[in-house]
Amino acid sequence: MPGLKTLAVVVAVKGGARWEPEDRSGWSHLLEHLVFKGAGDMAAREIVERIEAEGGTINAATGYERTSFEVRGLDGSLPLAMQVLSDLVFRPTLDPAEIEREKDVVAQEIAEAFDTPDDHVFEMVQTRAFRGQPLGRPILGSVASLKPADRAAVEAWRARLYSPDRMVVAASGAVDEAELLALAERGFGDAKAMPADAPETAAFVGGHARLNRKIEQANLVFQLPALGATDPQLPALRLFAEILGGGMASRLFQSAREERGLAYAIDAYQEPYADAGVLGIYAGAAADRAKELAQVSAAEVRALAEAGPTTAELSRAKAVMKAGLWMSDENPMSRAGRNAAQTLIFGRPLSGEAMTEQLEAQTVEDVRAVGARLLAGGKAASAVLGPRAAGGAGEAFEAALFG
């Protein structure tokens, strides 16, 4: 990206919580923590000190289908970034004492997520939507599933998970391509592949979860089965979600908040996985109005699915999404992360121009057609966390939508 004084490097792996058997739930996330406790010739403090000494930052994240490590730094810091990242994924120390200590840290993270209603409610709905499957288990795992992890088992898991045949190195910003390729060969070229079977096929099961808690507001999530990451109708689904609840001009915001005062915060989102996906609605509402909010939300989904958007709504959604795309394209870390993810999914990165063309090609009928697919499943998942009076909102959403 000419003219920039900074760069971003991402190492992304096609692997995460979906690859875990039930008795190893949370191991991918635990491993992501552990590699920062020492790698190569660096102790934990040295990893961050070396990066920050050159003005950089370092971070990592574990999801269901990807684990990623990222460094943002100044022009000239590419050799350090590549060396540190290759040490993290291929040469972590995995000290037994640190493993036990980090289990306690993750246990605190699990407790923190449980204590945070607008976090835990998403975990609850995920468990219902994909019940009995890896996609339905928490990425953090549980205290019980993490307990057996020892050095030998974690190292074996690392070798399987961080396999170079499922790994992408992406860099953006002040980067020289020849230098990047040479550094990649030096830091990653000798890694041995450990092929792994694809995770089991995901199936949206549906169902309703409820947790009564003495807090002021009910936290609500409603989900419908949607599309996987490679589905050709995915651009239309993204527009559907934007029109439904993507901003202050969206149908849900105007109907639920502005016209009825049912919620302070309400939005819609879509989450694609490799072979499945969800369309979701999140809202925070007064408990005694949760069922009404659920019914209004269902009515807006059905109206958009059956009649499609207006031309003005479709035009607005395209403009908003294109703006977000190009703003992301101007950020080195966003661009590197997106390119890495797309290469893992499609085998190559997609240009901003190509994605813009996909969006522009969508018609009112395309959005209506994808809405019909959402309703065709005939099932929903929900989670309600808050005062007892909010109970039954999930069932009310499903009944209003499907009768």
mmCIF file of C-alpha atoms in Angstrom:
data_model
loop_
_atom_site.group_PDB
_atom_site.id
_atom_site.type_symbol
_atom_site.label_atom_id
_atom_site.label_comp_id
_atom_site.label_asym_id
_atom_site.label_seq_id
_atom_site.Cartn_x
_atom_site.Cartn_y
_atom_site.Cartn_z
ATOM 1 C CA MET A 1 0.000 0.000 0.000
ATOM 2 C CA PRO A 2 2.180 2.869 -1.278
ATOM 3 C CA GLY A 3 2.762 5.840 0.971
ATOM 4 C CA LEU A 4 2.166 4.083 4.294
ATOM 5 C CA LYS A 5 4.671 4.120 7.142
ATOM 6 C CA THR A 6 3.173 1.057 8.848
ATOM 7 C CA LEU A 7 2.554 -2.590 8.026
ATOM 8 C CA ALA A 8 0.442 -5.489 9.216
ATOM 9 C CA VAL A 9 1.238 -9.203 9.171
ATOM 10 C CA VAL A 10 -1.286 -11.958 9.817
ATOM 11 C CA VAL A 11 -0.674 -15.679 10.162
ATOM 12 C CA ALA A 12 -4.043 -17.424 9.852
ATOM 13 C CA VAL A 13 -4.717 -21.130 10.275
ATOM 14 C CA LYS A 14 -7.735 -23.027 9.008
ATOM 15 C CA GLY A 15 -8.474 -24.639 12.324
ATOM 16 C CA GLY A 16 -10.133 -23.886 15.641
ATOM 17 C CA ALA A 17 -12.902 -25.046 17.922
ATOM 18 C CA ARG A 18 -14.760 -26.953 15.164
ATOM 19 C CA TRP A 19 -11.877 -29.419 14.980
ATOM 20 C CA GLU A 20 -12.031 -30.281 18.692
ATOM 21 C CA PRO A 21 -13.584 -33.479 20.062
ATOM 22 C CA GLU A 22 -15.802 -32.855 23.071
ATOM 23 C CA ASP A 23 -13.166 -33.967 25.573
ATOM 24 C CA ARG A 24 -10.736 -31.384 24.141
ATOM 25 C CA SER A 25 -13.158 -28.486 23.908
ATOM 26 C CA GLY A 26 -11.278 -25.211 24.366
ATOM 27 C CA TRP A 27 -7.827 -26.582 23.602
ATOM 28 C CA SER A 28 -7.313 -24.386 20.539
ATOM 29 C CA HIS A 29 -8.017 -21.260 22.577
ATOM 30 C CA LEU A 30 -5.821 -22.496 25.437
ATOM 31 C CA LEU A 31 -2.981 -23.133 22.977
ATOM 32 C CA GLU A 32 -3.325 -19.616 21.562
ATOM 33 C CA HIS A 33 -2.766 -18.307 25.105
ATOM 34 C CA LEU A 34 0.133 -20.657 25.811
ATOM 35 C CA VAL A 35 2.319 -19.760 22.837
ATOM 36 C CA PHE A 36 2.647 -16.237 24.258
ATOM 37 C CA LYS A 37 4.183 -17.695 27.436
ATOM 38 C CA GLY A 38 7.433 -18.389 25.620
ATOM 39 C CA ALA A 39 8.532 -19.228 22.087
ATOM 40 C CA GLY A 40 11.874 -19.674 20.338
ATOM 41 C CA ASP A 41 14.472 -17.927 22.481
ATOM 42 C CA MET A 42 11.925 -15.530 23.994
ATOM 43 C CA ALA A 43 10.265 -15.590 27.382
ATOM 44 C CA ALA A 44 6.731 -14.249 27.660
ATOM 45 C CA ARG A 45 7.786 -10.700 28.454
ATOM 46 C CA GLU A 46 10.392 -10.643 25.696
ATOM 47 C CA ILE A 47 7.778 -11.446 23.031
ATOM 48 C CA VAL A 48 5.835 -8.260 23.661
ATOM 49 C CA GLU A 49 8.907 -6.180 24.540
ATOM 50 C CA ARG A 50 10.600 -6.918 21.219
ATOM 51 C CA ILE A 51 7.484 -6.004 19.263
ATOM 52 C CA GLU A 52 6.741 -2.875 21.289
ATOM 53 C CA ALA A 53 10.391 -1.757 21.181
ATOM 54 C CA GLU A 54 9.883 -1.232 17.455
ATOM 55 C CA GLY A 55 6.558 0.537 17.945
ATOM 56 C CA GLY A 56 4.401 -2.470 17.197
ATOM 57 C CA THR A 57 1.502 -4.404 18.696
ATOM 58 C CA ILE A 58 0.794 -8.122 18.723
ATOM 59 C CA ASN A 59 -2.452 -10.010 19.208
ATOM 60 C CA ALA A 60 -4.209 -13.292 18.477
ATOM 61 C CA ALA A 61 -7.712 -14.738 18.256
ATOM 62 C CA THR A 62 -9.307 -18.181 18.158
ATOM 63 C CA GLY A 63 -12.617 -18.860 16.424
ATOM 64 C CA TYR A 64 -14.562 -21.905 15.378
ATOM 65 C CA GLU A 65 -12.860 -22.187 11.986
ATOM 66 C CA ARG A 66 -9.755 -19.991 12.171
ATOM 67 C CA THR A 67 -6.955 -19.131 14.538
ATOM 68 C CA SER A 68 -4.958 -16.009 13.733
ATOM 69 C CA PHE A 69 -1.907 -14.160 14.989
ATOM 70 C CA GLU A 70 -1.214 -10.586 13.980
ATOM 71 C CA VAL A 71 1.452 -7.926 14.292
ATOM 72 C CA ARG A 72 1.076 -4.253 13.426
ATOM 73 C CA GLY A 73 4.316 -2.267 13.203
ATOM 74 C CA LEU A 74 6.368 0.444 11.586
ATOM 75 C CA ASP A 75 8.007 0.298 8.179
ATOM 76 C CA GLY A 76 11.123 -1.875 8.539
ATOM 77 C CA SER A 77 9.729 -4.167 11.248
ATOM 78 C CA LEU A 78 8.759 -7.008 8.899
ATOM 79 C CA PRO A 79 11.764 -9.263 9.771
ATOM 80 C CA LEU A 80 10.985 -9.060 13.476
ATOM 81 C CA ALA A 81 7.279 -9.631 12.950
ATOM 82 C CA MET A 82 7.853 -12.711 10.802
ATOM 83 C CA GLN A 83 10.410 -14.160 13.211
ATOM 84 C CA VAL A 84 8.173 -13.716 16.244
ATOM 85 C CA LEU A 85 5.094 -15.108 14.495
ATOM 86 C CA SER A 86 6.893 -18.183 13.179
ATOM 87 C CA ASP A 87 8.286 -18.856 16.672
ATOM 88 C CA LEU A 88 4.809 -18.598 18.175
ATOM 89 C CA VAL A 89 3.184 -21.132 15.848
ATOM 90 C CA PHE A 90 6.105 -23.567 15.406
ATOM 91 C CA ARG A 91 8.409 -23.223 18.427
ATOM 92 C CA PRO A 92 6.426 -22.440 21.590
ATOM 93 C CA THR A 93 8.022 -23.458 24.886
ATOM 94 C CA LEU A 94 4.856 -24.928 26.438
ATOM 95 C CA ASP A 95 6.264 -25.007 29.940
ATOM 96 C CA PRO A 96 4.182 -27.367 32.146
ATOM 97 C CA ALA A 97 3.954 -24.808 34.947
ATOM 98 C CA GLU A 98 2.666 -22.206 32.514
ATOM 99 C CA ILE A 99 0.076 -24.652 31.179
ATOM 100 C CA GLU A 100 -1.385 -25.113 34.652
ATOM 101 C CA ARG A 101 -1.275 -21.384 35.346
ATOM 102 C CA GLU A 102 -2.973 -20.553 32.060
ATOM 103 C CA LYS A 103 -5.768 -23.027 32.737
ATOM 104 C CA ASP A 104 -6.614 -20.856 35.747
ATOM 105 C CA VAL A 105 -6.508 -17.738 33.580
ATOM 106 C CA VAL A 106 -8.896 -19.273 31.053
ATOM 107 C CA ALA A 107 -11.164 -20.386 33.898
ATOM 108 C CA GLN A 108 -11.392 -16.723 34.897
ATOM 109 C CA GLU A 109 -12.147 -15.810 31.278
ATOM 110 C CA ILE A 110 -14.953 -18.387 31.222
ATOM 111 C CA ALA A 111 -16.357 -16.930 34.446
ATOM 112 C CA GLU A 112 -16.100 -13.398 33.071
ATOM 113 C CA ALA A 113 -18.027 -14.367 29.937
ATOM 114 C CA PHE A 114 -20.729 -15.967 32.086
ATOM 115 C CA ASP A 115 -20.965 -12.811 34.194
ATOM 116 C CA THR A 116 -21.367 -10.605 31.094
ATOM 117 C CA PRO A 117 -24.987 -10.963 29.911
ATOM 118 C CA ASP A 118 -24.487 -9.608 26.401
ATOM 119 C CA ASP A 119 -21.627 -12.096 25.918
ATOM 120 C CA HIS A 120 -23.147 -15.142 27.552
ATOM 121 C CA VAL A 121 -26.446 -14.843 25.695
ATOM 122 C CA PHE A 122 -24.617 -15.466 22.397
ATOM 123 C CA GLU A 123 -22.982 -18.567 23.848
ATOM 124 C CA MET A 124 -26.403 -19.772 24.942
ATOM 125 C CA VAL A 125 -27.961 -19.388 21.494
ATOM 126 C CA GLN A 126 -24.971 -21.020 19.790
ATOM 127 C CA THR A 127 -25.418 -24.032 22.044
ATOM 128 C CA ARG A 128 -29.050 -24.327 20.977
ATOM 129 C CA ALA A 129 -28.575 -23.623 17.283
ATOM 130 C CA PHE A 130 -25.917 -26.327 16.859
ATOM 131 C CA ARG A 131 -26.688 -28.572 19.806
ATOM 132 C CA GLY A 132 -24.487 -31.649 20.173
ATOM 133 C CA GLN A 133 -21.899 -30.452 17.616
ATOM 134 C CA PRO A 134 -18.504 -28.725 17.853
ATOM 135 C CA LEU A 135 -20.154 -25.506 16.587
ATOM 136 C CA GLY A 136 -22.472 -25.717 19.583
ATOM 137 C CA ARG A 137 -19.719 -25.818 22.181
ATOM 138 C CA PRO A 138 -18.057 -22.711 23.658
ATOM 139 C CA ILE A 139 -14.774 -21.686 22.046
ATOM 140 C CA LEU A 140 -13.360 -21.244 25.562
ATOM 141 C CA GLY A 141 -14.203 -24.817 26.517
ATOM 142 C CA SER A 142 -14.842 -25.681 30.148
ATOM 143 C CA VAL A 143 -12.758 -26.179 33.249
ATOM 144 C CA ALA A 144 -13.367 -29.931 32.966
ATOM 145 C CA SER A 145 -12.363 -30.214 29.297
ATOM 146 C CA LEU A 146 -9.156 -28.216 29.854
ATOM 147 C CA LYS A 147 -8.067 -30.195 32.913
ATOM 148 C CA PRO A 148 -6.341 -33.109 31.053
ATOM 149 C CA ALA A 149 -4.154 -30.783 28.944
ATOM 150 C CA ASP A 150 -0.458 -31.443 29.615
ATOM 151 C CA ARG A 151 2.671 -30.578 27.653
ATOM 152 C CA ALA A 152 2.781 -33.681 25.459
ATOM 153 C CA ALA A 153 -0.907 -33.519 24.594
ATOM 154 C CA VAL A 154 -0.839 -29.772 23.913
ATOM 155 C CA GLU A 155 2.252 -30.083 21.694
ATOM 156 C CA ALA A 156 0.559 -32.840 19.700
ATOM 157 C CA TRP A 157 -2.500 -30.614 19.340
ATOM 158 C CA ARG A 158 -0.310 -27.693 18.219
ATOM 159 C CA ALA A 159 1.356 -29.811 15.520
ATOM 160 C CA ARG A 160 -2.061 -30.830 14.166
ATOM 161 C CA LEU A 161 -3.711 -27.428 14.424
ATOM 162 C CA TYR A 162 -0.902 -25.157 13.206
ATOM 163 C CA SER A 163 -0.147 -27.208 10.122
ATOM 164 C CA PRO A 164 1.409 -25.292 7.197
ATOM 165 C CA ASP A 165 -0.871 -26.914 4.612
ATOM 166 C CA ARG A 166 -3.750 -24.991 6.251
ATOM 167 C CA MET A 167 -1.825 -21.787 6.972
ATOM 168 C CA VAL A 168 -1.692 -18.417 5.221
ATOM 169 C CA VAL A 169 0.760 -15.562 5.802
ATOM 170 C CA ALA A 170 -0.673 -12.240 4.670
ATOM 171 C CA ALA A 171 0.949 -8.819 4.830
ATOM 172 C CA SER A 172 -0.240 -5.340 3.889
ATOM 173 C CA GLY A 173 1.077 -1.802 4.081
ATOM 174 C CA ALA A 174 4.749 -0.889 3.887
ATOM 175 C CA VAL A 175 5.785 -4.348 2.666
ATOM 176 C CA ASP A 176 8.288 -5.443 0.022
ATOM 177 C CA GLU A 177 7.087 -8.629 -1.656
ATOM 178 C CA ALA A 178 10.529 -10.118 -2.267
ATOM 179 C CA GLU A 179 11.510 -9.544 1.366
ATOM 180 C CA LEU A 180 8.254 -11.080 2.558
ATOM 181 C CA LEU A 181 8.743 -14.223 0.457
ATOM 182 C CA ALA A 182 12.322 -14.660 1.673
ATOM 183 C CA LEU A 183 11.259 -14.252 5.307
ATOM 184 C CA ALA A 184 8.366 -16.659 4.836
ATOM 185 C CA GLU A 185 10.710 -19.270 3.379
ATOM 186 C CA ARG A 186 13.132 -18.823 6.274
ATOM 187 C CA GLY A 187 10.518 -18.839 9.050
ATOM 188 C CA PHE A 188 7.892 -21.193 7.668
ATOM 189 C CA GLY A 189 9.529 -23.214 4.889
ATOM 190 C CA ASP A 190 10.707 -26.155 6.982
ATOM 191 C CA ALA A 191 7.422 -26.778 8.790
ATOM 192 C CA LYS A 192 6.009 -30.279 8.468
ATOM 193 C CA ALA A 193 2.388 -30.755 7.490
ATOM 194 C CA MET A 194 0.063 -32.790 9.692
ATOM 195 C CA PRO A 195 -3.055 -33.383 7.553
ATOM 196 C CA ALA A 196 -6.330 -33.397 9.461
ATOM 197 C CA ASP A 197 -9.808 -34.555 8.572
ATOM 198 C CA ALA A 198 -12.416 -31.902 7.890
ATOM 199 C CA PRO A 199 -14.783 -31.268 10.798
ATOM 200 C CA GLU A 200 -18.183 -32.902 10.803
ATOM 201 C CA THR A 201 -20.887 -31.257 8.713
ATOM 202 C CA ALA A 202 -22.833 -28.657 10.661
ATOM 203 C CA ALA A 203 -26.612 -28.836 11.050
ATOM 204 C CA PHE A 204 -28.783 -26.077 12.497
ATOM 205 C CA VAL A 205 -30.922 -27.819 15.128
ATOM 206 C CA GLY A 206 -32.727 -24.907 16.747
ATOM 207 C CA GLY A 207 -34.369 -24.618 20.128
ATOM 208 C CA HIS A 208 -34.738 -22.132 22.946
ATOM 209 C CA ALA A 209 -32.502 -21.372 25.918
ATOM 210 C CA ARG A 210 -33.478 -19.331 28.944
ATOM 211 C CA LEU A 211 -31.490 -18.150 31.960
ATOM 212 C CA ASN A 212 -33.279 -16.178 34.661
ATOM 213 C CA ARG A 213 -31.042 -13.568 36.229
ATOM 214 C CA LYS A 214 -31.819 -10.590 38.443
ATOM 215 C CA ILE A 215 -30.613 -7.804 36.172
ATOM 216 C CA GLU A 216 -32.414 -4.762 34.867
ATOM 217 C CA GLN A 217 -32.669 -5.670 31.196
ATOM 218 C CA ALA A 218 -33.418 -8.788 29.198
ATOM 219 C CA ASN A 219 -30.792 -9.782 26.623
ATOM 220 C CA LEU A 220 -32.331 -11.491 23.607
ATOM 221 C CA VAL A 221 -30.896 -13.296 20.581
ATOM 222 C CA PHE A 222 -33.002 -14.868 17.834
ATOM 223 C CA GLN A 223 -31.416 -16.936 15.053
ATOM 224 C CA LEU A 224 -32.460 -18.572 11.798
ATOM 225 C CA PRO A 225 -30.459 -21.062 9.707
ATOM 226 C CA ALA A 226 -28.697 -19.220 6.895
ATOM 227 C CA LEU A 227 -25.899 -19.672 4.355
ATOM 228 C CA GLY A 228 -22.326 -20.928 4.338
ATOM 229 C CA ALA A 229 -19.327 -18.852 3.319
ATOM 230 C CA THR A 230 -19.176 -20.127 -0.275
ATOM 231 C CA ASP A 231 -22.901 -19.943 -1.030
ATOM 232 C CA PRO A 232 -23.476 -17.790 -4.141
ATOM 233 C CA GLN A 233 -26.411 -16.061 -2.429
ATOM 234 C CA LEU A 234 -24.262 -14.817 0.458
ATOM 235 C CA PRO A 235 -23.992 -11.227 -0.914
ATOM 236 C CA ALA A 236 -27.792 -11.051 -0.982
ATOM 237 C CA LEU A 237 -27.948 -12.340 2.601
ATOM 238 C CA ARG A 238 -25.519 -9.645 3.732
ATOM 239 C CA LEU A 239 -27.762 -7.027 2.176
ATOM 240 C CA PHE A 240 -30.809 -8.645 3.814
ATOM 241 C CA ALA A 241 -29.146 -8.367 7.243
ATOM 242 C CA GLU A 242 -28.131 -4.761 6.612
ATOM 243 C CA ILE A 243 -31.657 -3.750 5.581
ATOM 244 C CA LEU A 244 -33.199 -5.674 8.469
ATOM 245 C CA GLY A 245 -31.017 -4.347 11.277
ATOM 246 C CA GLY A 246 -27.733 -2.897 10.085
ATOM 247 C CA GLY A 247 -28.055 0.708 11.218
ATOM 248 C CA MET A 248 -30.295 3.496 12.424
ATOM 249 C CA ALA A 249 -32.268 3.519 9.169
ATOM 250 C CA SER A 250 -32.848 -0.232 9.296
ATOM 251 C CA ARG A 251 -36.286 -1.765 9.670
ATOM 252 C CA LEU A 252 -35.698 -3.167 13.154
ATOM 253 C CA PHE A 253 -34.252 0.060 14.537
ATOM 254 C CA GLN A 254 -37.072 2.145 13.157
ATOM 255 C CA SER A 255 -39.846 -0.285 14.079
ATOM 256 C CA ALA A 256 -38.711 -1.572 17.468
ATOM 257 C CA ARG A 257 -36.915 1.461 18.840
ATOM 258 C CA GLU A 258 -38.093 4.610 17.115
ATOM 259 C CA GLU A 259 -41.781 3.756 16.639
ATOM 260 C CA ARG A 260 -42.456 1.583 19.706
ATOM 261 C CA GLY A 261 -39.628 2.256 22.179
ATOM 262 C CA LEU A 262 -39.149 -1.468 22.776
ATOM 263 C CA ALA A 263 -35.341 -1.480 22.843
ATOM 264 C CA TYR A 264 -32.414 0.848 23.216
ATOM 265 C CA ALA A 265 -30.144 -1.427 21.163
ATOM 266 C CA ILE A 266 -31.261 -3.771 18.406
ATOM 267 C CA ASP A 267 -29.415 -5.045 15.345
ATOM 268 C CA ALA A 268 -29.216 -7.893 12.877
ATOM 269 C CA TYR A 269 -26.150 -9.813 11.739
ATOM 270 C CA GLN A 270 -25.188 -12.805 9.648
ATOM 271 C CA GLU A 271 -22.464 -15.308 10.496
ATOM 272 C CA PRO A 272 -21.269 -17.680 7.757
ATOM 273 C CA TYR A 273 -19.308 -20.846 8.503
ATOM 274 C CA ALA A 274 -17.827 -23.174 5.907
ATOM 275 C CA ASP A 275 -20.988 -25.219 5.407
ATOM 276 C CA ALA A 276 -23.679 -23.451 7.423
ATOM 277 C CA GLY A 277 -24.577 -20.079 8.806
ATOM 278 C CA VAL A 278 -27.019 -18.041 10.851
ATOM 279 C CA LEU A 279 -28.990 -14.850 10.533
ATOM 280 C CA GLY A 280 -29.311 -13.341 13.987
ATOM 281 C CA ILE A 281 -31.045 -10.513 15.825
ATOM 282 C CA TYR A 282 -29.756 -9.144 19.116
ATOM 283 C CA ALA A 283 -31.677 -6.778 21.372
ATOM 284 C CA GLY A 284 -31.732 -5.507 24.913
ATOM 285 C CA ALA A 285 -35.237 -4.822 26.196
ATOM 286 C CA ALA A 286 -37.372 -4.373 29.280
ATOM 287 C CA ALA A 287 -38.382 -7.845 30.414
ATOM 288 C CA ASP A 288 -42.112 -7.184 30.333
ATOM 289 C CA ARG A 289 -41.885 -6.129 26.671
ATOM 290 C CA ALA A 290 -39.579 -8.918 25.480
ATOM 291 C CA LYS A 291 -42.373 -10.964 23.876
ATOM 292 C CA GLU A 292 -43.683 -7.928 22.026
ATOM 293 C CA LEU A 293 -40.169 -7.207 20.773
ATOM 294 C CA ALA A 294 -39.859 -10.820 19.598
ATOM 295 C CA GLN A 295 -43.131 -10.573 17.682
ATOM 296 C CA VAL A 296 -42.175 -7.268 16.074
ATOM 297 C CA SER A 297 -38.789 -8.716 15.063
ATOM 298 C CA ALA A 298 -40.426 -11.765 13.512
ATOM 299 C CA ALA A 299 -42.891 -9.570 11.626
ATOM 300 C CA GLU A 300 -40.053 -7.505 10.150
ATOM 301 C CA VAL A 301 -38.160 -10.632 9.064
ATOM 302 C CA ARG A 302 -41.247 -12.061 7.390
ATOM 303 C CA ALA A 303 -42.193 -8.781 5.689
ATOM 304 C CA LEU A 304 -38.718 -8.344 4.229
ATOM 305 C CA ALA A 305 -38.504 -11.996 3.186
ATOM 306 C CA GLU A 306 -41.896 -12.067 1.504
ATOM 307 C CA ALA A 307 -41.982 -8.670 -0.237
ATOM 308 C CA GLY A 308 -38.289 -7.922 -0.533
ATOM 309 C CA PRO A 309 -36.756 -4.497 0.078
ATOM 310 C CA THR A 310 -37.671 -1.250 -1.577
ATOM 311 C CA THR A 311 -35.260 0.045 -4.177
ATOM 312 C CA ALA A 312 -34.300 2.844 -1.782
ATOM 313 C CA GLU A 313 -33.509 0.348 0.995
ATOM 314 C CA LEU A 314 -31.416 -1.768 -1.344
ATOM 315 C CA SER A 315 -29.503 1.267 -2.587
ATOM 316 C CA ARG A 316 -28.809 2.430 0.973
ATOM 317 C CA ALA A 317 -27.617 -1.029 2.043
ATOM 318 C CA LYS A 318 -25.265 -1.274 -0.926
ATOM 319 C CA ALA A 319 -23.801 2.174 -0.184
ATOM 320 C CA VAL A 320 -23.266 1.357 3.501
ATOM 321 C CA MET A 321 -21.608 -1.959 2.748
ATOM 322 C CA LYS A 322 -19.407 -0.522 0.014
ATOM 323 C CA ALA A 323 -18.270 2.249 2.361
ATOM 324 C CA GLY A 324 -17.387 -0.325 5.002
ATOM 325 C CA LEU A 325 -15.534 -2.410 2.437
ATOM 326 C CA TRP A 326 -13.410 0.460 1.150
ATOM 327 C CA MET A 327 -12.726 1.794 4.651
ATOM 328 C CA SER A 328 -11.541 -1.682 5.588
ATOM 329 C CA ASP A 329 -9.405 -1.780 2.445
ATOM 330 C CA GLU A 330 -7.595 1.364 3.582
ATOM 331 C CA ASN A 331 -6.531 -0.278 6.875
ATOM 332 C CA PRO A 332 -3.488 -2.586 6.585
ATOM 333 C CA MET A 333 -4.610 -4.952 9.356
ATOM 334 C CA SER A 334 -8.145 -5.235 8.016
ATOM 335 C CA ARG A 335 -6.854 -5.907 4.527
ATOM 336 C CA ALA A 336 -4.300 -8.498 5.641
ATOM 337 C CA GLY A 337 -6.846 -10.282 7.831
ATOM 338 C CA ARG A 338 -9.480 -10.336 5.097
ATOM 339 C CA ASN A 339 -7.023 -11.566 2.477
ATOM 340 C CA ALA A 340 -5.854 -14.362 4.775
ATOM 341 C CA ALA A 341 -9.416 -15.454 5.564
ATOM 342 C CA GLN A 342 -10.489 -15.393 1.919
ATOM 343 C CA THR A 343 -7.452 -17.391 0.844
ATOM 344 C CA LEU A 344 -8.339 -20.082 3.380
ATOM 345 C CA ILE A 345 -11.963 -20.131 2.191
ATOM 346 C CA PHE A 346 -11.678 -19.539 -1.567
ATOM 347 C CA GLY A 347 -8.036 -20.316 -2.297
ATOM 348 C CA ARG A 348 -7.321 -16.677 -3.176
ATOM 349 C CA PRO A 349 -8.101 -13.181 -1.905
ATOM 350 C CA LEU A 350 -10.957 -11.273 -3.507
ATOM 351 C CA SER A 351 -10.315 -7.687 -4.556
ATOM 352 C CA GLY A 352 -12.415 -4.817 -3.316
ATOM 353 C CA GLU A 353 -13.562 -4.280 -6.873
ATOM 354 C CA ALA A 354 -14.758 -7.875 -7.164
ATOM 355 C CA MET A 355 -16.704 -7.691 -3.905
ATOM 356 C CA THR A 356 -18.218 -4.361 -4.909
ATOM 357 C CA GLU A 357 -19.354 -5.875 -8.205
ATOM 358 C CA GLN A 358 -20.981 -8.755 -6.322
ATOM 359 C CA LEU A 359 -22.937 -6.320 -4.166
ATOM 360 C CA GLU A 360 -23.962 -4.104 -7.078
ATOM 361 C CA ALA A 361 -25.271 -7.109 -9.000
ATOM 362 C CA GLN A 362 -27.856 -7.955 -6.336
ATOM 363 C CA THR A 363 -31.464 -7.078 -7.114
ATOM 364 C CA VAL A 364 -34.621 -6.681 -5.064
ATOM 365 C CA GLU A 365 -35.622 -10.154 -6.214
ATOM 366 C CA ASP A 366 -32.257 -11.610 -5.107
ATOM 367 C CA VAL A 367 -32.788 -10.292 -1.574
ATOM 368 C CA ARG A 368 -36.378 -11.548 -1.530
ATOM 369 C CA ALA A 369 -35.189 -14.979 -2.720
ATOM 370 C CA VAL A 370 -32.636 -15.295 0.044
ATOM 371 C CA GLY A 371 -35.355 -14.300 2.506
ATOM 372 C CA ALA A 372 -37.460 -17.179 1.226
ATOM 373 C CA ARG A 373 -34.587 -19.540 2.018
ATOM 374 C CA LEU A 374 -34.449 -18.201 5.570
ATOM 375 C CA LEU A 375 -38.121 -18.974 6.116
ATOM 376 C CA ALA A 376 -37.958 -22.350 4.393
ATOM 377 C CA GLY A 377 -36.071 -23.897 7.316
ATOM 378 C CA GLY A 378 -39.117 -23.599 9.542
ATOM 379 C CA LYS A 379 -37.031 -23.487 12.705
ATOM 380 C CA ALA A 380 -35.352 -20.945 14.953
ATOM 381 C CA ALA A 381 -32.985 -20.760 17.879
ATOM 382 C CA SER A 382 -33.124 -18.250 20.690
ATOM 383 C CA ALA A 383 -31.575 -17.281 23.989
ATOM 384 C CA VAL A 384 -33.151 -15.106 26.666
ATOM 385 C CA LEU A 385 -31.055 -13.970 29.612
ATOM 386 C CA GLY A 386 -32.545 -11.688 32.248
ATOM 387 C CA PRO A 387 -35.601 -11.267 34.475
ATOM 388 C CA ARG A 388 -38.151 -14.074 34.614
ATOM 389 C CA ALA A 389 -40.785 -11.929 32.895
ATOM 390 C CA ALA A 390 -38.814 -12.151 29.617
ATOM 391 C CA GLY A 391 -39.263 -15.905 29.474
ATOM 392 C CA GLY A 392 -41.035 -17.185 26.402
ATOM 393 C CA ALA A 393 -39.724 -14.483 24.067
ATOM 394 C CA GLY A 394 -37.873 -17.039 21.957
ATOM 395 C CA GLU A 395 -40.942 -19.199 21.538
ATOM 396 C CA ALA A 396 -42.952 -16.066 20.706
ATOM 397 C CA PHE A 397 -40.466 -15.199 17.946
ATOM 398 C CA GLU A 398 -40.712 -18.656 16.392
ATOM 399 C CA ALA A 399 -44.511 -18.772 16.679
ATOM 400 C CA ALA A 400 -44.898 -15.323 15.097
ATOM 401 C CA LEU A 401 -42.584 -16.284 12.249
ATOM 402 C CA PHE A 402 -43.813 -19.789 11.464
ATOM 403 C CA GLY A 403 -47.213 -20.031 13.143
#
